[in-house]
Short mmCIF file of C-alpha atoms in Angstrom, two decimals:
data_model
loop_
_atom_site.label_atom_id
_atom_site.label_comp_id
_atom_site.label_asym_id
_atom_site.label_seq_id
_atom_site.Cartn_x
_atom_site.Cartn_y
_atom_site.Cartn_z
CA UNK K 1 104.88 47.81 125.94
CA UNK K 2 106.27 49.34 122.73
CA UNK K 3 109.92 50.35 122.56
CA UNK K 4 110.26 54.13 122.42
CA UNK K 5 112.94 56.82 122.49
CA UNK K 6 112.68 59.47 125.17
CA UNK K 7 112.28 62.20 122.55
CA UNK K 8 109.39 60.34 120.94
CA UNK K 9 107.82 59.78 124.35
CA UNK K 10 107.96 63.50 125.17
CA UNK K 11 106.53 64.45 121.77
CA UNK K 12 103.69 61.97 122.19
CA UNK K 13 102.87 63.21 125.71
CA UNK K 14 102.99 66.79 124.42
CA UNK K 15 100.45 65.84 121.76
CA UNK K 16 98.12 64.45 124.45
CA UNK K 17 98.46 67.20 127.07
CA UNK K 18 99.90 70.25 125.21
CA UNK K 19 102.77 70.15 127.67
CA UNK K 20 104.84 72.82 125.91
CA UNK K 21 102.01 75.38 125.99
CA UNK K 22 102.50 75.83 129.74
CA UNK K 23 105.97 77.30 129.14
CA UNK K 24 104.82 80.73 128.02
CA UNK K 25 107.12 83.57 127.00
CA UNK K 26 108.23 85.72 129.93
CA UNK K 27 107.16 88.99 128.28
CA UNK K 28 104.45 88.17 125.73
CA UNK K 29 102.96 85.11 127.52
CA UNK K 30 102.81 83.36 124.15
CA UNK K 31 103.47 79.59 123.89
CA UNK K 32 106.81 78.60 122.37
CA UNK K 33 107.05 78.77 118.60
CA UNK K 34 109.57 75.92 118.43
CA UNK K 35 108.09 73.18 120.58
CA UNK K 36 110.96 70.77 119.99
CA UNK K 37 113.47 73.36 121.21
CA UNK K 38 111.43 73.77 124.40
CA UNK K 39 111.17 70.01 124.91
CA UNK K 40 114.90 69.64 124.28
CA UNK K 41 115.66 72.27 126.96
CA UNK K 42 113.37 70.49 129.43
CA UNK K 43 115.00 67.17 128.56
CA UNK K 44 118.44 68.71 129.16
CA UNK K 45 117.34 69.55 132.71
CA UNK K 46 115.65 66.20 133.30
CA UNK K 47 118.56 63.96 132.27
CA UNK K 48 121.19 66.33 133.73
CA UNK K 49 122.83 66.88 130.34
CA UNK K 50 122.91 70.67 130.15
CA UNK K 51 122.21 72.89 127.15
CA UNK K 52 125.72 72.80 125.70
CA UNK K 53 125.84 69.01 125.56
CA UNK K 54 122.23 68.87 124.38
CA UNK K 55 123.09 71.08 121.38
CA UNK K 56 125.80 68.55 120.46
CA UNK K 57 123.49 65.56 120.87
CA UNK K 58 120.61 67.31 119.09
CA UNK K 59 122.18 68.72 115.94
CA UNK K 60 118.99 70.26 114.59
CA UNK K 61 119.18 72.94 117.32
CA UNK K 62 122.05 75.24 118.19
CA UNK K 63 123.25 76.14 121.64
CA UNK K 64 122.07 79.72 121.05
CA UNK K 65 118.55 78.57 120.22
CA UNK K 66 118.33 76.33 123.26
CA UNK K 67 119.71 79.02 125.55
CA UNK K 68 117.26 81.63 124.24
CA UNK K 69 114.37 79.20 124.74
CA UNK K 70 115.47 78.36 128.28
CA UNK K 71 115.96 82.03 129.24
CA UNK K 72 112.56 83.18 128.00
CA UNK K 73 110.31 80.17 128.51
CA UNK K 74 111.57 78.02 131.43
CA UNK K 75 110.63 79.17 134.94
CA UNK K 76 109.47 77.59 138.17
CA UNK K 77 105.83 78.55 137.66
CA UNK K 78 105.87 77.06 134.13
CA UNK K 79 107.29 73.80 135.44
CA UNK K 80 104.58 73.73 138.15
CA UNK K 81 101.73 74.25 135.65
CA UNK K 82 103.11 71.69 133.20
CA UNK K 83 103.54 69.15 136.00
CA UNK K 84 99.96 69.72 137.17
CA UNK K 85 98.72 69.02 133.65
CA UNK K 86 100.56 65.69 133.53
CA UNK K 87 99.41 64.66 137.00
CA UNK K 88 95.78 65.46 136.18
CA UNK K 89 96.01 63.57 132.87
CA UNK K 90 97.41 60.51 134.63
CA UNK K 91 94.75 60.80 137.36
CA UNK K 92 92.03 60.60 134.68
CA UNK K 93 93.31 57.31 133.28
CA UNK K 94 91.00 54.38 134.22
CA UNK K 95 93.96 52.21 135.25
CA UNK K 96 95.07 54.74 137.88
CA UNK K 97 91.94 54.03 139.94
CA UNK K 98 93.26 50.51 140.62
CA UNK K 99 96.37 51.98 142.29
CA UNK K 100 94.56 54.47 144.53
CA UNK K 101 91.95 57.17 144.68
CA UNK K 102 94.45 60.02 144.56
CA UNK K 103 93.65 60.98 148.16
CA UNK K 104 96.77 59.66 149.90
CA UNK K 105 100.41 60.42 149.24
CA UNK K 106 103.92 60.02 150.59
CA UNK K 107 107.07 62.11 150.49
CA UNK K 108 110.74 61.27 150.73
CA UNK K 109 114.12 62.80 149.92
CA UNK K 110 116.64 61.45 147.42
CA UNK K 111 120.29 62.43 147.74
CA UNK K 112 122.36 63.55 144.75
CA UNK K 113 126.06 64.14 145.09
CA UNK K 114 127.62 67.40 144.00
CA UNK K 115 131.02 68.12 142.51
CA UNK K 116 131.46 71.09 144.87
CA UNK K 117 129.66 73.30 147.32
CA UNK K 118 126.84 75.51 146.09
CA UNK K 119 124.12 77.61 147.66
CA UNK K 120 122.16 74.83 149.38
CA UNK K 121 124.86 72.17 149.62
CA UNK K 122 125.60 73.07 153.26
CA UNK K 123 127.78 70.54 155.03
CA UNK K 124 128.12 66.86 154.22
CA UNK K 125 125.45 64.55 155.62
CA UNK K 126 127.28 61.54 157.07
CA UNK K 127 124.23 59.37 156.34
CA UNK K 128 125.17 59.67 152.65
CA UNK K 129 128.95 59.86 153.10
CA UNK K 130 131.30 62.80 153.31
CA UNK K 131 130.73 64.10 149.79
CA UNK K 132 128.70 67.35 149.51
CA UNK K 133 125.32 67.17 147.84
CA UNK K 134 121.65 68.14 147.89
CA UNK K 135 118.36 66.33 148.37
CA UNK K 136 115.36 66.37 146.04
CA UNK K 137 112.30 66.16 148.29
CA UNK K 138 109.40 64.74 146.27
CA UNK K 139 105.70 64.15 147.01
CA UNK K 140 104.13 61.12 145.34
CA UNK K 141 100.41 60.30 145.15
CA UNK K 142 99.03 56.80 145.63
CA UNK K 143 98.60 56.71 141.82
CA UNK K 144 102.39 57.14 141.35
CA UNK K 145 102.08 60.80 140.29
CA UNK K 146 105.02 62.95 141.54
CA UNK K 147 103.00 66.11 142.10
CA UNK K 148 105.63 68.28 143.83
CA UNK K 149 109.40 68.48 144.31
CA UNK K 150 111.81 70.80 146.06
CA UNK K 151 115.58 71.13 146.57
CA UNK K 152 116.81 71.10 150.18
CA UNK K 153 120.23 70.97 151.78
CA UNK K 154 121.74 67.58 152.57
CA UNK K 155 121.69 68.36 156.29
CA UNK K 156 118.20 69.91 156.34
CA UNK K 157 115.44 68.28 158.38
CA UNK K 158 112.70 67.06 156.04
CA UNK K 159 109.67 67.67 158.28
CA UNK K 160 109.29 71.43 157.56
CA UNK K 161 109.01 70.71 153.81
CA UNK K 162 106.15 68.21 154.05
CA UNK K 163 103.42 70.86 154.02
CA UNK K 164 104.94 72.71 151.04
CA UNK K 165 103.99 69.89 148.71
CA UNK K 166 100.57 69.29 150.28
CA UNK K 167 99.52 72.94 150.12
CA UNK K 168 101.28 74.49 147.16
CA UNK K 169 100.94 71.97 144.33
CA UNK K 170 98.77 73.02 141.38
CA UNK K 171 97.21 69.68 140.43
CA UNK K 172 93.58 68.73 141.11
CA UNK K 173 94.54 66.05 143.64
CA UNK K 174 92.88 66.41 147.05
CA UNK K 175 95.15 64.72 149.58
CA UNK K 176 93.61 63.59 152.88
CA UNK K 177 96.31 61.32 154.32
CA UNK K 178 100.08 61.66 154.02
CA UNK K 179 102.95 59.31 154.91
CA UNK K 180 106.61 59.97 155.63
CA UNK K 181 109.47 58.12 157.26
CA UNK K 182 111.16 59.23 160.48
CA UNK K 183 113.05 62.03 158.70
CA UNK K 184 109.75 63.79 157.94
CA UNK K 185 108.39 63.65 161.50
CA UNK K 186 108.21 66.43 164.12
CA UNK K 187 105.79 67.45 166.87
CA UNK K 188 105.29 70.88 165.26
CA UNK K 189 104.16 69.19 162.04
CA UNK K 190 101.72 67.01 163.98
CA UNK K 191 100.29 70.19 165.53
CA UNK K 192 99.52 72.02 162.26
CA UNK K 193 98.47 69.11 160.01
CA UNK K 194 95.16 68.44 161.78
CA UNK K 195 93.87 72.06 161.58
CA UNK K 196 94.89 72.14 157.90
CA UNK K 197 92.77 69.05 157.19
CA UNK K 198 95.52 66.44 156.68
CA UNK K 199 95.91 63.15 158.49
CA UNK K 200 99.62 62.83 159.09
CA UNK K 201 100.84 59.23 159.39
CA UNK K 202 104.63 58.94 159.61
CA UNK K 203 106.43 55.63 159.96
CA UNK K 204 108.43 56.42 163.11
CA UNK K 205 111.59 54.44 163.79
CA UNK K 206 111.93 53.13 167.38
CA UNK K 207 108.29 53.93 168.10
CA UNK K 208 108.45 51.88 171.31
CA UNK K 209 110.90 54.42 172.73
CA UNK K 210 108.55 57.36 172.11
CA UNK K 211 106.56 58.42 175.16
CA UNK K 212 102.81 59.08 175.30
CA UNK K 213 101.12 62.03 176.96
CA UNK K 214 97.75 62.46 178.64
CA UNK K 215 95.32 65.26 179.38
CA UNK K 216 95.51 66.36 183.03
CA UNK K 217 93.07 64.44 185.22
CA UNK K 218 92.85 61.38 182.95
CA UNK K 219 93.50 58.07 184.71
CA UNK K 220 96.09 56.05 182.81
CA UNK K 221 95.41 52.30 182.47
CA UNK K 222 98.11 50.19 184.19
CA UNK K 223 99.17 48.52 180.93
CA UNK K 224 99.96 51.94 179.40
CA UNK K 225 101.56 53.50 182.46
CA UNK K 226 105.18 52.59 181.47
CA UNK K 227 104.73 54.45 178.16
CA UNK K 228 103.23 57.65 179.60
CA UNK K 229 105.70 60.46 180.28
CA UNK K 230 103.25 62.89 181.86
CA UNK K 231 100.37 65.29 181.20
CA UNK K 232 100.07 67.82 178.39
CA UNK K 233 100.47 71.48 179.35
CA UNK K 234 96.93 72.49 178.37
CA UNK K 235 97.42 75.97 179.81
CA UNK K 236 100.10 76.75 177.22
CA UNK K 237 97.80 75.60 174.38
CA UNK K 238 94.89 77.64 175.76
CA UNK K 239 96.93 80.83 176.20
CA UNK K 240 98.31 80.71 172.63
CA UNK K 241 95.32 79.19 170.83
CA UNK K 242 94.57 82.36 168.85
CA UNK K 243 98.24 82.57 167.81
CA UNK K 244 98.09 78.96 166.63
CA UNK K 245 94.98 79.69 164.56
CA UNK K 246 96.63 82.76 163.01
CA UNK K 247 99.71 80.70 162.18
CA UNK K 248 97.59 77.99 160.51
CA UNK K 249 95.64 80.54 158.45
CA UNK K 250 98.86 82.28 157.40
CA UNK K 251 100.24 78.95 156.17
CA UNK K 252 97.01 77.98 154.41
CA UNK K 253 96.63 81.29 152.58
CA UNK K 254 100.30 81.38 151.58
CA UNK K 255 101.08 84.55 153.56
CA UNK K 256 104.09 82.66 154.89
CA UNK K 257 105.63 79.52 153.43
CA UNK K 258 105.11 76.48 155.64
CA UNK K 259 108.72 75.31 155.50
CA UNK K 260 110.06 78.76 156.41
CA UNK K 261 107.90 79.29 159.50
CA UNK K 262 108.28 75.70 160.75
CA UNK K 263 112.07 75.97 160.50
CA UNK K 264 111.99 79.22 162.47
CA UNK K 265 109.72 77.75 165.14
CA UNK K 266 111.98 74.72 165.50
CA UNK K 267 114.96 77.05 166.03
CA UNK K 268 113.23 79.18 168.69
CA UNK K 269 114.26 78.71 172.34
CA UNK K 270 112.06 76.44 174.41
CA UNK K 271 110.84 79.49 176.32
CA UNK K 272 109.08 80.90 173.23
CA UNK K 273 105.37 80.72 173.97
CA UNK K 274 104.05 79.84 170.50
CA UNK K 275 106.74 77.23 169.83
CA UNK K 276 106.09 75.66 173.24
CA UNK K 277 102.30 75.60 172.69
CA UNK K 278 102.74 73.98 169.26
CA UNK K 279 105.04 71.39 170.77
CA UNK K 280 102.48 70.53 173.45
CA UNK K 281 99.68 70.30 170.85
CA UNK K 282 101.94 68.13 168.70
CA UNK K 283 102.55 65.76 171.63
CA UNK K 284 98.80 65.35 171.99
CA UNK K 285 98.31 64.65 168.28
CA UNK K 286 101.27 62.26 168.23
CA UNK K 287 99.82 60.34 171.19
CA UNK K 288 96.48 59.91 169.43
CA UNK K 289 98.26 58.85 166.24
CA UNK K 290 100.44 56.31 168.09
CA UNK K 291 97.36 54.65 169.59
CA UNK K 292 95.73 54.51 166.15
CA UNK K 293 98.96 53.10 164.64
CA UNK K 294 99.14 50.30 167.20
CA UNK K 295 95.44 49.51 166.92
CA UNK K 296 94.95 49.75 163.13
CA UNK K 297 96.94 47.32 160.95
CA UNK K 298 95.30 48.76 157.82
CA UNK K 299 96.85 52.16 158.58
CA UNK K 300 100.28 50.55 158.90
CA UNK K 301 99.78 48.71 155.62
CA UNK K 302 98.72 51.87 153.74
CA UNK K 303 101.72 53.75 155.08
CA UNK K 304 104.11 50.98 154.08
CA UNK K 305 102.63 50.71 150.58
CA UNK K 306 102.82 54.47 150.06
CA UNK K 307 106.45 54.69 151.17
CA UNK K 308 107.39 51.66 149.04
CA UNK K 309 106.03 53.45 145.95
CA UNK K 310 108.35 56.34 146.69
CA UNK K 311 111.34 54.03 147.01
CA UNK K 312 110.47 52.38 143.70
CA UNK K 313 110.28 55.74 141.96
CA UNK K 314 113.72 56.69 143.30
CA UNK K 315 115.18 53.93 141.11
CA UNK K 316 113.50 55.45 138.02
CA UNK K 317 114.81 58.90 138.95
CA UNK K 318 118.33 57.58 139.33
CA UNK K 319 118.13 55.91 135.90
CA UNK K 320 116.83 59.09 134.20
CA UNK K 321 119.27 61.48 135.90
CA UNK K 322 122.31 59.65 134.56
CA UNK K 323 124.47 62.30 132.88
CA UNK K 324 127.48 63.89 134.62
CA UNK K 325 127.69 60.76 136.77
CA UNK K 326 124.37 61.73 138.35
CA UNK K 327 126.01 64.68 140.12
CA UNK K 328 124.62 68.18 140.61
CA UNK K 329 127.17 70.56 139.12
CA UNK K 330 125.07 73.71 139.23
CA UNK K 331 126.05 76.22 141.90
CA UNK K 332 122.99 78.48 142.05
CA UNK K 333 119.78 77.42 143.79
CA UNK K 334 117.73 78.49 140.74
CA UNK K 335 119.58 76.11 138.42
CA UNK K 336 119.37 73.32 140.98
CA UNK K 337 115.61 73.90 141.13
CA UNK K 338 115.42 73.63 137.34
CA UNK K 339 117.28 70.33 137.46
CA UNK K 340 114.88 68.96 140.08
CA UNK K 341 111.79 70.27 138.27
CA UNK K 342 112.98 68.94 134.91
CA UNK K 343 113.65 65.52 136.40
CA UNK K 344 110.24 65.47 138.09
CA UNK K 345 108.46 66.54 134.90
CA UNK K 346 110.28 63.92 132.84
CA UNK K 347 109.44 61.18 135.35
CA UNK K 348 105.79 62.30 135.35
CA UNK K 349 105.74 62.12 131.53
CA UNK K 350 107.18 58.58 131.63
CA UNK K 351 104.57 57.52 134.21
CA UNK K 352 101.72 58.98 132.14
CA UNK K 353 102.98 57.33 128.95
CA UNK K 354 103.38 53.96 130.72
CA UNK K 355 99.91 54.25 132.25
CA UNK K 356 98.30 54.90 128.85
CA UNK K 357 100.02 51.94 127.20
CA UNK K 358 99.47 49.62 130.15
CA UNK K 359 95.77 50.41 129.78
CA UNK K 360 95.97 49.56 126.08
CA UNK K 361 97.72 46.29 126.91
CA UNK K 362 94.97 45.42 129.41
CA UNK K 363 92.28 46.23 126.80
CA UNK K 364 94.14 44.02 124.30
CA UNK K 365 94.11 41.10 126.75
CA UNK K 366 90.40 41.55 127.35
CA UNK K 367 89.73 41.37 123.61
CA UNK K 368 91.57 38.03 123.60
CA UNK K 369 89.32 36.75 126.38
CA UNK K 370 91.86 37.17 129.17
CA UNK K 371 90.29 39.13 132.01
CA UNK K 372 92.78 40.40 134.60
CA UNK K 373 91.44 40.53 138.13
CA UNK K 374 91.25 43.77 140.13
CA UNK K 375 94.06 42.57 142.38
CA UNK K 376 96.21 41.86 139.31
CA UNK K 377 95.78 45.42 138.03
CA UNK K 378 96.51 46.84 141.49
CA UNK K 379 99.94 45.24 141.40
CA UNK K 380 100.94 46.77 138.05
CA UNK K 381 103.38 49.65 138.13
CA UNK K 382 104.04 52.46 135.62
CA UNK K 383 107.62 52.90 136.84
CA UNK K 384 109.37 50.65 134.31
CA UNK K 385 111.91 52.10 131.87
CA UNK K 386 113.49 49.05 130.21
CA UNK K 387 111.54 49.78 127.01
CA UNK K 388 112.60 53.46 126.93
CA UNK K 389 115.84 54.49 125.21
CA UNK K 390 117.29 57.30 127.33
CA UNK K 391 120.70 57.56 125.68
CA UNK K 392 122.14 58.40 122.26
CA UNK K 393 121.48 61.32 119.95
CA UNK K 394 118.19 63.15 120.50
CA UNK K 395 116.28 63.58 117.23
CA UNK K 396 112.90 65.29 117.19
CA UNK K 397 111.90 65.53 113.54
CA UNK K 398 111.55 61.80 112.85
CA UNK K 399 107.91 60.82 112.36
CA UNK K 400 107.03 57.85 114.61
CA UNK K 401 105.29 54.80 113.21
CA UNK K 402 101.80 55.20 114.63
CA UNK K 403 98.85 52.90 114.11
CA UNK K 404 95.52 54.03 112.59
CA UNK K 405 94.35 55.07 116.09
CA UNK K 406 97.41 57.35 116.50
CA UNK K 407 98.99 55.07 119.10
CA UNK K 408 102.04 52.85 118.82
CA UNK K 409 101.30 49.17 118.20
CA UNK K 410 101.88 46.86 121.14
CA UNK K 411 104.61 44.26 120.80
CA UNK K 412 103.38 40.73 120.08
CA UNK K 413 103.70 38.37 123.04
CA UNK K 414 102.61 34.76 123.50
CA UNK K 415 100.62 34.28 126.71
CA UNK K 416 100.67 30.82 128.26
CA UNK K 417 97.31 29.98 129.78
#
């Protein structure tokens, strides 16, 4: 892999995907006139540097210029479109097919400490210590593409936010199966995932302590009897079936945000009819999933592989988000969202750049008569950053040393056969 500065990497990715064109002017809808100023503002979000410090580290641009660019060109919808362009570009790379088909994904939260309490800091989560902070909840495809991210409170349950990424991302990925850990699991989520067309496969901690449920009248085999807690209340599901369908259609069409309605349903009293019916339907779906999980080792392997990819990407995110001691010092939810979106976009650009040059390295080996096997390529990862210079002054006007094919030359390496 060639050595590269982060500014050069962003410029190169912008040349491939026209990344900056997605950040249109708020009033005129025109692309930015100064692309490097736009990329510098995005980089300031992604590495947690801020515009004031970026103007000092990037002397070709003033703080006023960066602030004007950020005010008029950087918004949530622009970040979403730019991210979709990077994810689709990475999905089209031939090497990505060795990592997955782009039909499965996983999601997990990463905690970032805060220097004080802001809008979504809430109370301290003792799992991460007593310091206040927020969580970036990110969805990752089986091809390593981080196709959605959101900011949630440190104490927030993760399950309501799972469907936000699956339904509201703007990339061309079509996700069929999704994995989470125990924090992203709830019976309500089990109930709505199947009608929405997703197979939900969480890795549930202490699964042996979870009880199974049966349909009334079904005879339980003796070997399963200790696990069965009782029958499902089918009457409650039947009485509120039309309400469940309306809820699912409202979520699918975006009339109501999935995370908002699932949080409200989880907070309703147990006597609420719709919440109770969803809970009963979720118990049924969770029972079927548990039997599949115990019977299908391939399902368990896919879930573990998907969640491991998310854990590996957390290390890259921590390395990129290094300024200000890796702390969130923005008080407003909007600025926190920009930090999360900038970080996700920067990580997606690094993954795309690594994928392109890994493919070039593989082609170079093949020209030398070294043919990597399919299993070898499946174990490659585009999450490395040792060859990327993330620190120092950020210069944009320096022309990189490209080869005749407009790519950087690979570094010479002796391969022992």
